[in-house]
Amino acid sequence: DTAVSQTPKYLVTQMGNDKSIKCEQNLGHDTMYWYKQDSKKFLKIMFSYNNKELIINETVPNRFSPKSPDKAHLNLHINSLELGDSAVYFCASSLQGAGYGYTFGSGTRLTVV
Amino acid sequence: AQKVTQAQTEISVVEKEDVTLDCVYETRDTTYYLFWYKQPPSGELVFLIRRNSFDEQNEISGRYSWNFQKSTSSFNFTITASQVVDSAVYFCALSEPLTGNQFYFGTGTSLTVIP
């Protein structure tokens, strides 16, 4: 029943590891996003995909790579994790772009130790 | 320049008080949308309201009300008779669907309601 689901909810890993966060939406939306929320609660867009095509790619390290196998899924893979990557990552989806607002997943709290 | 400004970083009120969260936005578009989201301590982001630029009617939903004023580029949010469950971070956001289809969040206002 969950509209936008992301897994895992918590992820604790060591520096240098590679990890993935998965996101799936069952709303039939055509656009999906990844946001990073830092410790000060600031929400920063990372990527946006529309129908499996990358449309926004903000300045993030190329250690972060999104993958969209179909328009219902947008996964985030992170290589060589660093301490500064610790944050909450939110997946979101929207219908026909940003005008209708986002439906967010519940977030993944990533802690790099 | 910040597209969405939430000048109040933190607010504390005593339960049952009314509280207004300010939001000022900046856009040159004539078509845009404004939003409020709530992030309770559990962490999820909950959609509260969407308003398009052509609809300046104020909206009331239970104890929540929103005041949209294009003349001052503001979209303020008032909680009447606040409750402890209202404690959360509240985000105002702007989307410009016709220019780049971007979505801009404010920096959030942390509201604490003291019992």
PDB file of C-alpha atoms in Angstrom:
ATOM      1  CA  ASP A   1       0.000   0.000   0.000  1.00  0.00           C
ATOM      2  CA  THR A   2       2.940   2.353   0.572  1.00  0.00           C
ATOM      3  CA  ALA A   3       3.015   4.943  -2.199  1.00  0.00           C
ATOM      4  CA  VAL A   4       6.757   5.628  -2.218  1.00  0.00           C
ATOM      5  CA  SER A   5       8.830   3.049  -0.446  1.00  0.00           C
ATOM      6  CA  GLN A   6      12.554   3.173   0.084  1.00  0.00           C
ATOM      7  CA  THR A   7      14.812   0.614   1.642  1.00  0.00           C
ATOM      8  CA  PRO A   8      16.604   0.344   3.904  1.00  0.00           C
ATOM      9  CA  LYS A   9      15.296   2.773   6.511  1.00  0.00           C
ATOM     10  CA  TYR A  10      18.618   2.789   8.358  1.00  0.00           C
ATOM     11  CA  LEU A  11      22.045   2.091   6.961  1.00  0.00           C
ATOM     12  CA  VAL A  12      25.227   2.086   8.995  1.00  0.00           C
ATOM     13  CA  THR A  13      28.416   1.381   7.107  1.00  0.00           C
ATOM     14  CA  GLN A  14      32.133   1.975   7.186  1.00  0.00           C
ATOM     15  CA  MET A  15      34.044   4.523   5.179  1.00  0.00           C
ATOM     16  CA  GLY A  16      35.088   3.282   1.792  1.00  0.00           C
ATOM     17  CA  ASN A  17      32.204   0.875   1.351  1.00  0.00           C
ATOM     18  CA  ASP A  18      29.732   0.901  -1.543  1.00  0.00           C
ATOM     19  CA  LYS A  19      26.033   0.900  -0.759  1.00  0.00           C
ATOM     20  CA  SER A  20      22.704   1.216  -2.510  1.00  0.00           C
ATOM     21  CA  ILE A  21      19.351   2.643  -1.506  1.00  0.00           C
ATOM     22  CA  LYS A  22      16.288   1.441  -3.353  1.00  0.00           C
ATOM     23  CA  CYS A  23      13.157   3.386  -4.133  1.00  0.00           C
ATOM     24  CA  GLU A  24       9.898   2.287  -5.675  1.00  0.00           C
ATOM     25  CA  GLN A  25       6.648   4.145  -6.255  1.00  0.00           C
ATOM     26  CA  ASN A  26       3.268   2.652  -7.091  1.00  0.00           C
ATOM     27  CA  LEU A  27       1.500   5.911  -7.873  1.00  0.00           C
ATOM     28  CA  GLY A  28       2.028   5.854 -11.602  1.00  0.00           C
ATOM     29  CA  HIS A  29       4.087   9.037 -11.372  1.00  0.00           C
ATOM     30  CA  ASP A  30       6.470   9.773 -14.187  1.00  0.00           C
ATOM     31  CA  THR A  31       9.112  11.736 -12.299  1.00  0.00           C
ATOM     32  CA  MET A  32      11.257  10.583  -9.412  1.00  0.00           C
ATOM     33  CA  TYR A  33      13.830  12.363  -7.299  1.00  0.00           C
ATOM     34  CA  TRP A  34      16.549  11.925  -4.739  1.00  0.00           C
ATOM     35  CA  TYR A  35      17.007  14.515  -2.034  1.00  0.00           C
ATOM     36  CA  LYS A  36      19.639  14.767   0.680  1.00  0.00           C
ATOM     37  CA  GLN A  37      18.738  16.238   4.049  1.00  0.00           C
ATOM     38  CA  ASP A  38      21.682  17.317   6.138  1.00  0.00           C
ATOM     39  CA  SER A  39      21.956  17.671   9.896  1.00  0.00           C
ATOM     40  CA  LYS A  40      20.506  21.181   9.716  1.00  0.00           C
ATOM     41  CA  LYS A  41      17.421  19.794   7.984  1.00  0.00           C
ATOM     42  CA  PHE A  42      18.231  21.503   4.701  1.00  0.00           C
ATOM     43  CA  LEU A  43      16.751  19.600   1.738  1.00  0.00           C
ATOM     44  CA  LYS A  44      18.903  19.560  -1.353  1.00  0.00           C
ATOM     45  CA  ILE A  45      17.945  17.947  -4.618  1.00  0.00           C
ATOM     46  CA  MET A  46      20.439  15.513  -6.037  1.00  0.00           C
ATOM     47  CA  PHE A  47      18.816  13.923  -9.050  1.00  0.00           C
ATOM     48  CA  SER A  48      15.587  13.871 -10.971  1.00  0.00           C
ATOM     49  CA  TYR A  49      14.429  11.309 -13.478  1.00  0.00           C
ATOM     50  CA  ASN A  50      11.505  11.588 -15.847  1.00  0.00           C
ATOM     51  CA  ASN A  51      10.412   8.346 -17.474  1.00  0.00           C
ATOM     52  CA  LYS A  52      13.820   6.787 -16.835  1.00  0.00           C
ATOM     53  CA  GLU A  53      15.648   9.787 -18.258  1.00  0.00           C
ATOM     54  CA  LEU A  54      17.920  11.964 -16.132  1.00  0.00           C
ATOM     55  CA  ILE A  55      16.675  15.561 -16.149  1.00  0.00           C
ATOM     56  CA  ILE A  56      18.318  17.109 -13.091  1.00  0.00           C
ATOM     57  CA  ASN A  57      21.792  16.283 -11.933  1.00  0.00           C
ATOM     58  CA  GLU A  58      22.895  18.748  -9.313  1.00  0.00           C
ATOM     59  CA  THR A  59      26.464  19.125  -8.241  1.00  0.00           C
ATOM     60  CA  VAL A  60      27.031  15.961  -6.324  1.00  0.00           C
ATOM     61  CA  PRO A  61      30.195  13.856  -6.262  1.00  0.00           C
ATOM     62  CA  ASN A  62      30.306  11.322  -9.056  1.00  0.00           C
ATOM     63  CA  ARG A  63      30.508   8.664  -6.362  1.00  0.00           C
ATOM     64  CA  PHE A  64      26.721   9.006  -6.373  1.00  0.00           C
ATOM     65  CA  SER A  65      25.041   7.307  -9.288  1.00  0.00           C
ATOM     66  CA  PRO A  66      21.294   7.011  -9.794  1.00  0.00           C
ATOM     67  CA  LYS A  67      19.823   4.111 -11.705  1.00  0.00           C
ATOM     68  CA  SER A  68      16.290   3.992 -13.051  1.00  0.00           C
ATOM     69  CA  PRO A  69      15.433   0.581 -14.536  1.00  0.00           C
ATOM     70  CA  ASP A  70      11.852   1.705 -15.133  1.00  0.00           C
ATOM     71  CA  LYS A  71       9.742   4.699 -14.249  1.00  0.00           C
ATOM     72  CA  ALA A  72       8.570   3.130 -11.007  1.00  0.00           C
ATOM     73  CA  HIS A  73      12.072   2.676  -9.610  1.00  0.00           C
ATOM     74  CA  LEU A  74      14.952   5.013  -8.892  1.00  0.00           C
ATOM     75  CA  ASN A  75      17.864   3.551  -6.968  1.00  0.00           C
ATOM     76  CA  LEU A  76      20.825   5.426  -5.574  1.00  0.00           C
ATOM     77  CA  HIS A  77      24.240   3.827  -5.530  1.00  0.00           C
ATOM     78  CA  ILE A  78      27.062   5.396  -3.551  1.00  0.00           C
ATOM     79  CA  ASN A  79      30.687   4.361  -4.012  1.00  0.00           C
ATOM     80  CA  SER A  80      33.550   4.852  -1.578  1.00  0.00           C
ATOM     81  CA  LEU A  81      31.414   6.255   1.181  1.00  0.00           C
ATOM     82  CA  GLU A  82      32.788   9.179   3.175  1.00  0.00           C
ATOM     83  CA  LEU A  83      31.911  10.550   6.592  1.00  0.00           C
ATOM     84  CA  GLY A  84      30.306  13.593   4.985  1.00  0.00           C
ATOM     85  CA  ASP A  85      27.807  11.379   3.193  1.00  0.00           C
ATOM     86  CA  SER A  86      26.035  10.776   6.494  1.00  0.00           C
ATOM     87  CA  ALA A  87      22.564  12.253   6.089  1.00  0.00           C
ATOM     88  CA  VAL A  88      18.966  11.314   5.486  1.00  0.00           C
ATOM     89  CA  TYR A  89      18.200  10.545   1.867  1.00  0.00           C
ATOM     90  CA  PHE A  90      14.666  10.957   0.594  1.00  0.00           C
ATOM     91  CA  CYS A  91      13.194   9.527  -2.530  1.00  0.00           C
ATOM     92  CA  ALA A  92      10.163  11.320  -3.974  1.00  0.00           C
ATOM     93  CA  SER A  93       7.899  11.139  -6.960  1.00  0.00           C
ATOM     94  CA  SER A  94       5.575  13.515  -8.727  1.00  0.00           C
ATOM     95  CA  LEU A  95       3.065  13.515 -11.524  1.00  0.00           C
ATOM     96  CA  GLN A  96       4.053  15.551 -14.568  1.00  0.00           C
ATOM     97  CA  GLY A  97       6.889  17.384 -12.891  1.00  0.00           C
ATOM     98  CA  ALA A  98       7.089  19.586  -9.840  1.00  0.00           C
ATOM     99  CA  GLY A  99       3.810  21.468 -10.167  1.00  0.00           C
ATOM    100  CA  TYR A 100       1.737  18.887  -8.383  1.00  0.00           C
ATOM    101  CA  GLY A 101       4.088  18.528  -5.457  1.00  0.00           C
ATOM    102  CA  TYR A 102       5.975  15.534  -4.277  1.00  0.00           C
ATOM    103  CA  THR A 103       5.112  12.358  -2.493  1.00  0.00           C
ATOM    104  CA  PHE A 104       8.072  11.420  -0.350  1.00  0.00           C
ATOM    105  CA  GLY A 105       9.364   8.123   0.854  1.00  0.00           C
ATOM    106  CA  SER A 106      10.017   7.731   4.552  1.00  0.00           C
ATOM    107  CA  GLY A 107      13.734   8.409   4.203  1.00  0.00           C
ATOM    108  CA  THR A 108      16.931   6.423   4.652  1.00  0.00           C
ATOM    109  CA  ARG A 109      19.220   7.494   7.461  1.00  0.00           C
ATOM    110  CA  LEU A 110      22.760   6.780   6.312  1.00  0.00           C
ATOM    111  CA  THR A 111      25.509   6.813   8.897  1.00  0.00           C
ATOM    112  CA  VAL A 112      29.080   6.417   7.757  1.00  0.00           C
ATOM    113  CA  VAL A 113      31.535   5.472  10.506  1.00  0.00           C
TER     114      VAL A 113
ATOM    115  CA  ALA B   1      19.293  34.269  -4.000  1.00  0.00           C
ATOM    116  CA  GLN B   2      17.028  32.192  -1.857  1.00  0.00           C
ATOM    117  CA  LYS B   3      13.799  31.432  -3.655  1.00  0.00           C
ATOM    118  CA  VAL B   4      11.912  30.541  -0.492  1.00  0.00           C
ATOM    119  CA  THR B   5      12.695  32.228   2.786  1.00  0.00           C
ATOM    120  CA  GLN B   6      11.541  30.981   6.131  1.00  0.00           C
ATOM    121  CA  ALA B   7      13.041  33.536   8.444  1.00  0.00           C
ATOM    122  CA  GLN B   8      11.947  31.798  11.634  1.00  0.00           C
ATOM    123  CA  THR B   9      14.422  29.050  12.360  1.00  0.00           C
ATOM    124  CA  GLU B  10      12.867  27.903  15.623  1.00  0.00           C
ATOM    125  CA  ILE B  11       9.632  28.769  17.382  1.00  0.00           C
ATOM    126  CA  SER B  12       8.383  27.617  20.769  1.00  0.00           C
ATOM    127  CA  VAL B  13       4.823  28.085  21.927  1.00  0.00           C
ATOM    128  CA  VAL B  14       2.791  26.838  24.821  1.00  0.00           C
ATOM    129  CA  GLU B  15       0.014  24.419  24.020  1.00  0.00           C
ATOM    130  CA  LYS B  16      -3.248  26.063  22.907  1.00  0.00           C
ATOM    131  CA  GLU B  17      -1.507  29.176  21.671  1.00  0.00           C
ATOM    132  CA  ASP B  18      -1.858  30.172  18.024  1.00  0.00           C
ATOM    133  CA  VAL B  19       1.301  30.305  15.947  1.00  0.00           C
ATOM    134  CA  THR B  20       2.065  31.615  12.468  1.00  0.00           C
ATOM    135  CA  LEU B  21       4.916  30.312  10.358  1.00  0.00           C
ATOM    136  CA  ASP B  22       6.133  32.787   7.780  1.00  0.00           C
ATOM    137  CA  CYS B  23       7.082  32.021   4.205  1.00  0.00           C
ATOM    138  CA  VAL B  24       8.242  34.519   1.612  1.00  0.00           C
ATOM    139  CA  TYR B  25       8.972  33.429  -1.930  1.00  0.00           C
ATOM    140  CA  GLU B  26      10.575  34.913  -4.991  1.00  0.00           C
ATOM    141  CA  THR B  27       9.642  34.178  -8.583  1.00  0.00           C
ATOM    142  CA  ARG B  28       9.249  35.939 -11.892  1.00  0.00           C
ATOM    143  CA  ASP B  29       6.850  33.340 -13.215  1.00  0.00           C
ATOM    144  CA  THR B  30       3.147  34.049 -13.363  1.00  0.00           C
ATOM    145  CA  THR B  31       2.352  30.362 -12.977  1.00  0.00           C
ATOM    146  CA  TYR B  32       3.759  28.747  -9.894  1.00  0.00           C
ATOM    147  CA  TYR B  33       2.740  26.585  -6.984  1.00  0.00           C
ATOM    148  CA  LEU B  34       3.315  26.894  -3.276  1.00  0.00           C
ATOM    149  CA  PHE B  35       3.396  24.084  -0.760  1.00  0.00           C
ATOM    150  CA  TRP B  36       3.767  23.333   2.900  1.00  0.00           C
ATOM    151  CA  TYR B  37       5.220  20.089   4.218  1.00  0.00           C
ATOM    152  CA  LYS B  38       5.451  18.833   7.780  1.00  0.00           C
ATOM    153  CA  GLN B  39       8.340  16.751   9.101  1.00  0.00           C
ATOM    154  CA  PRO B  40       7.506  15.346  12.544  1.00  0.00           C
ATOM    155  CA  PRO B  41      10.202  13.888  14.814  1.00  0.00           C
ATOM    156  CA  SER B  42       9.652  10.487  13.179  1.00  0.00           C
ATOM    157  CA  GLY B  43      11.276  11.963  10.077  1.00  0.00           C
ATOM    158  CA  GLU B  44       8.844  11.486   7.212  1.00  0.00           C
ATOM    159  CA  LEU B  45       7.822  14.415   5.024  1.00  0.00           C
ATOM    160  CA  VAL B  46       4.082  14.931   4.974  1.00  0.00           C
ATOM    161  CA  PHE B  47       2.317  17.016   2.360  1.00  0.00           C
ATOM    162  CA  LEU B  48      -0.028  19.609   3.868  1.00  0.00           C
ATOM    163  CA  ILE B  49      -1.190  21.914   1.111  1.00  0.00           C
ATOM    164  CA  ARG B  50      -0.674  22.989  -2.490  1.00  0.00           C
ATOM    165  CA  ARG B  51      -1.767  26.354  -3.789  1.00  0.00           C
ATOM    166  CA  ASN B  52      -1.494  27.658  -7.344  1.00  0.00           C
ATOM    167  CA  SER B  53      -0.603  31.229  -8.148  1.00  0.00           C
ATOM    168  CA  PHE B  54      -4.035  32.042  -9.526  1.00  0.00           C
ATOM    169  CA  ASP B  55      -5.895  31.126  -6.383  1.00  0.00           C
ATOM    170  CA  GLU B  56      -5.404  33.654  -3.614  1.00  0.00           C
ATOM    171  CA  GLN B  57      -8.246  32.401  -1.497  1.00  0.00           C
ATOM    172  CA  ASN B  58      -7.188  31.585   1.988  1.00  0.00           C
ATOM    173  CA  GLU B  59      -7.666  28.015   3.050  1.00  0.00           C
ATOM    174  CA  ILE B  60      -8.688  26.493   6.328  1.00  0.00           C
ATOM    175  CA  SER B  61      -8.386  22.860   7.268  1.00  0.00           C
ATOM    176  CA  GLY B  62      -9.313  22.199  10.857  1.00  0.00           C
ATOM    177  CA  ARG B  63      -6.830  24.045  13.045  1.00  0.00           C
ATOM    178  CA  TYR B  64      -4.613  24.837  10.050  1.00  0.00           C
ATOM    179  CA  SER B  65      -5.022  27.880   7.851  1.00  0.00           C
ATOM    180  CA  TRP B  66      -2.986  29.398   5.070  1.00  0.00           C
ATOM    181  CA  ASN B  67      -2.793  33.032   4.003  1.00  0.00           C
ATOM    182  CA  PHE B  68      -1.575  33.546   0.445  1.00  0.00           C
ATOM    183  CA  GLN B  69      -0.774  37.149  -0.463  1.00  0.00           C
ATOM    184  CA  LYS B  70       0.750  37.767  -3.885  1.00  0.00           C
ATOM    185  CA  SER B  71       1.235  41.451  -3.105  1.00  0.00           C
ATOM    186  CA  THR B  72       3.789  40.559  -0.455  1.00  0.00           C
ATOM    187  CA  SER B  73       4.901  37.227  -1.994  1.00  0.00           C
ATOM    188  CA  SER B  74       3.975  35.445   1.177  1.00  0.00           C
ATOM    189  CA  PHE B  75       2.303  32.164   1.989  1.00  0.00           C
ATOM    190  CA  ASN B  76       1.993  32.023   5.747  1.00  0.00           C
ATOM    191  CA  PHE B  77       0.743  29.103   7.776  1.00  0.00           C
ATOM    192  CA  THR B  78      -1.191  29.449  11.014  1.00  0.00           C
ATOM    193  CA  ILE B  79      -1.899  26.747  13.537  1.00  0.00           C
ATOM    194  CA  THR B  80      -4.730  27.601  15.876  1.00  0.00           C
ATOM    195  CA  ALA B  81      -4.843  26.182  19.394  1.00  0.00           C
ATOM    196  CA  SER B  82      -1.537  24.380  18.943  1.00  0.00           C
ATOM    197  CA  GLN B  83      -1.050  20.876  20.284  1.00  0.00           C
ATOM    198  CA  VAL B  84       2.028  18.898  21.213  1.00  0.00           C
ATOM    199  CA  VAL B  85       1.543  16.765  18.092  1.00  0.00           C
ATOM    200  CA  ASP B  86       2.115  19.867  15.998  1.00  0.00           C
ATOM    201  CA  SER B  87       5.764  19.855  17.067  1.00  0.00           C
ATOM    202  CA  ALA B  88       7.685  19.348  13.845  1.00  0.00           C
ATOM    203  CA  VAL B  89       9.792  21.049  11.225  1.00  0.00           C
ATOM    204  CA  TYR B  90       7.645  22.776   8.637  1.00  0.00           C
ATOM    205  CA  PHE B  91       8.872  23.434   5.126  1.00  0.00           C
ATOM    206  CA  CYS B  92       7.488  25.896   2.655  1.00  0.00           C
ATOM    207  CA  ALA B  93       8.242  25.202  -1.008  1.00  0.00           C
ATOM    208  CA  LEU B  94       7.833  26.750  -4.430  1.00  0.00           C
ATOM    209  CA  SER B  95       7.636  25.096  -7.818  1.00  0.00           C
ATOM    210  CA  GLU B  96       7.990  26.764 -11.180  1.00  0.00           C
ATOM    211  CA  PRO B  97       6.620  24.180 -13.573  1.00  0.00           C
ATOM    212  CA  LEU B  98       7.136  26.238 -16.688  1.00  0.00           C
ATOM    213  CA  THR B  99      10.764  27.196 -16.160  1.00  0.00           C
ATOM    214  CA  GLY B 100      12.977  24.233 -15.476  1.00  0.00           C
ATOM    215  CA  ASN B 101      10.355  22.386 -13.507  1.00  0.00           C
ATOM    216  CA  GLN B 102      12.290  22.969 -10.328  1.00  0.00           C
ATOM    217  CA  PHE B 103      11.116  22.657  -6.766  1.00  0.00           C
ATOM    218  CA  TYR B 104      12.577  24.947  -4.115  1.00  0.00           C
ATOM    219  CA  PHE B 105      12.382  24.251  -0.415  1.00  0.00           C
ATOM    220  CA  GLY B 106      12.791  26.791   2.336  1.00  0.00           C
ATOM    221  CA  THR B 107      15.175  26.006   5.147  1.00  0.00           C
ATOM    222  CA  GLY B 108      12.361  24.983   7.469  1.00  0.00           C
ATOM    223  CA  THR B 109      10.934  26.258  10.737  1.00  0.00           C
ATOM    224  CA  SER B 110      11.222  24.034  13.771  1.00  0.00           C
ATOM    225  CA  LEU B 111       8.109  24.349  15.908  1.00  0.00           C
ATOM    226  CA  THR B 112       8.058  23.105  19.473  1.00  0.00           C
ATOM    227  CA  VAL B 113       4.768  23.056  21.312  1.00  0.00           C
ATOM    228  CA  ILE B 114       5.291  22.915  25.057  1.00  0.00           C
ATOM    229  CA  PRO B 115       2.643  21.115  27.084  1.00  0.00           C
TER     230      PRO B 115
END
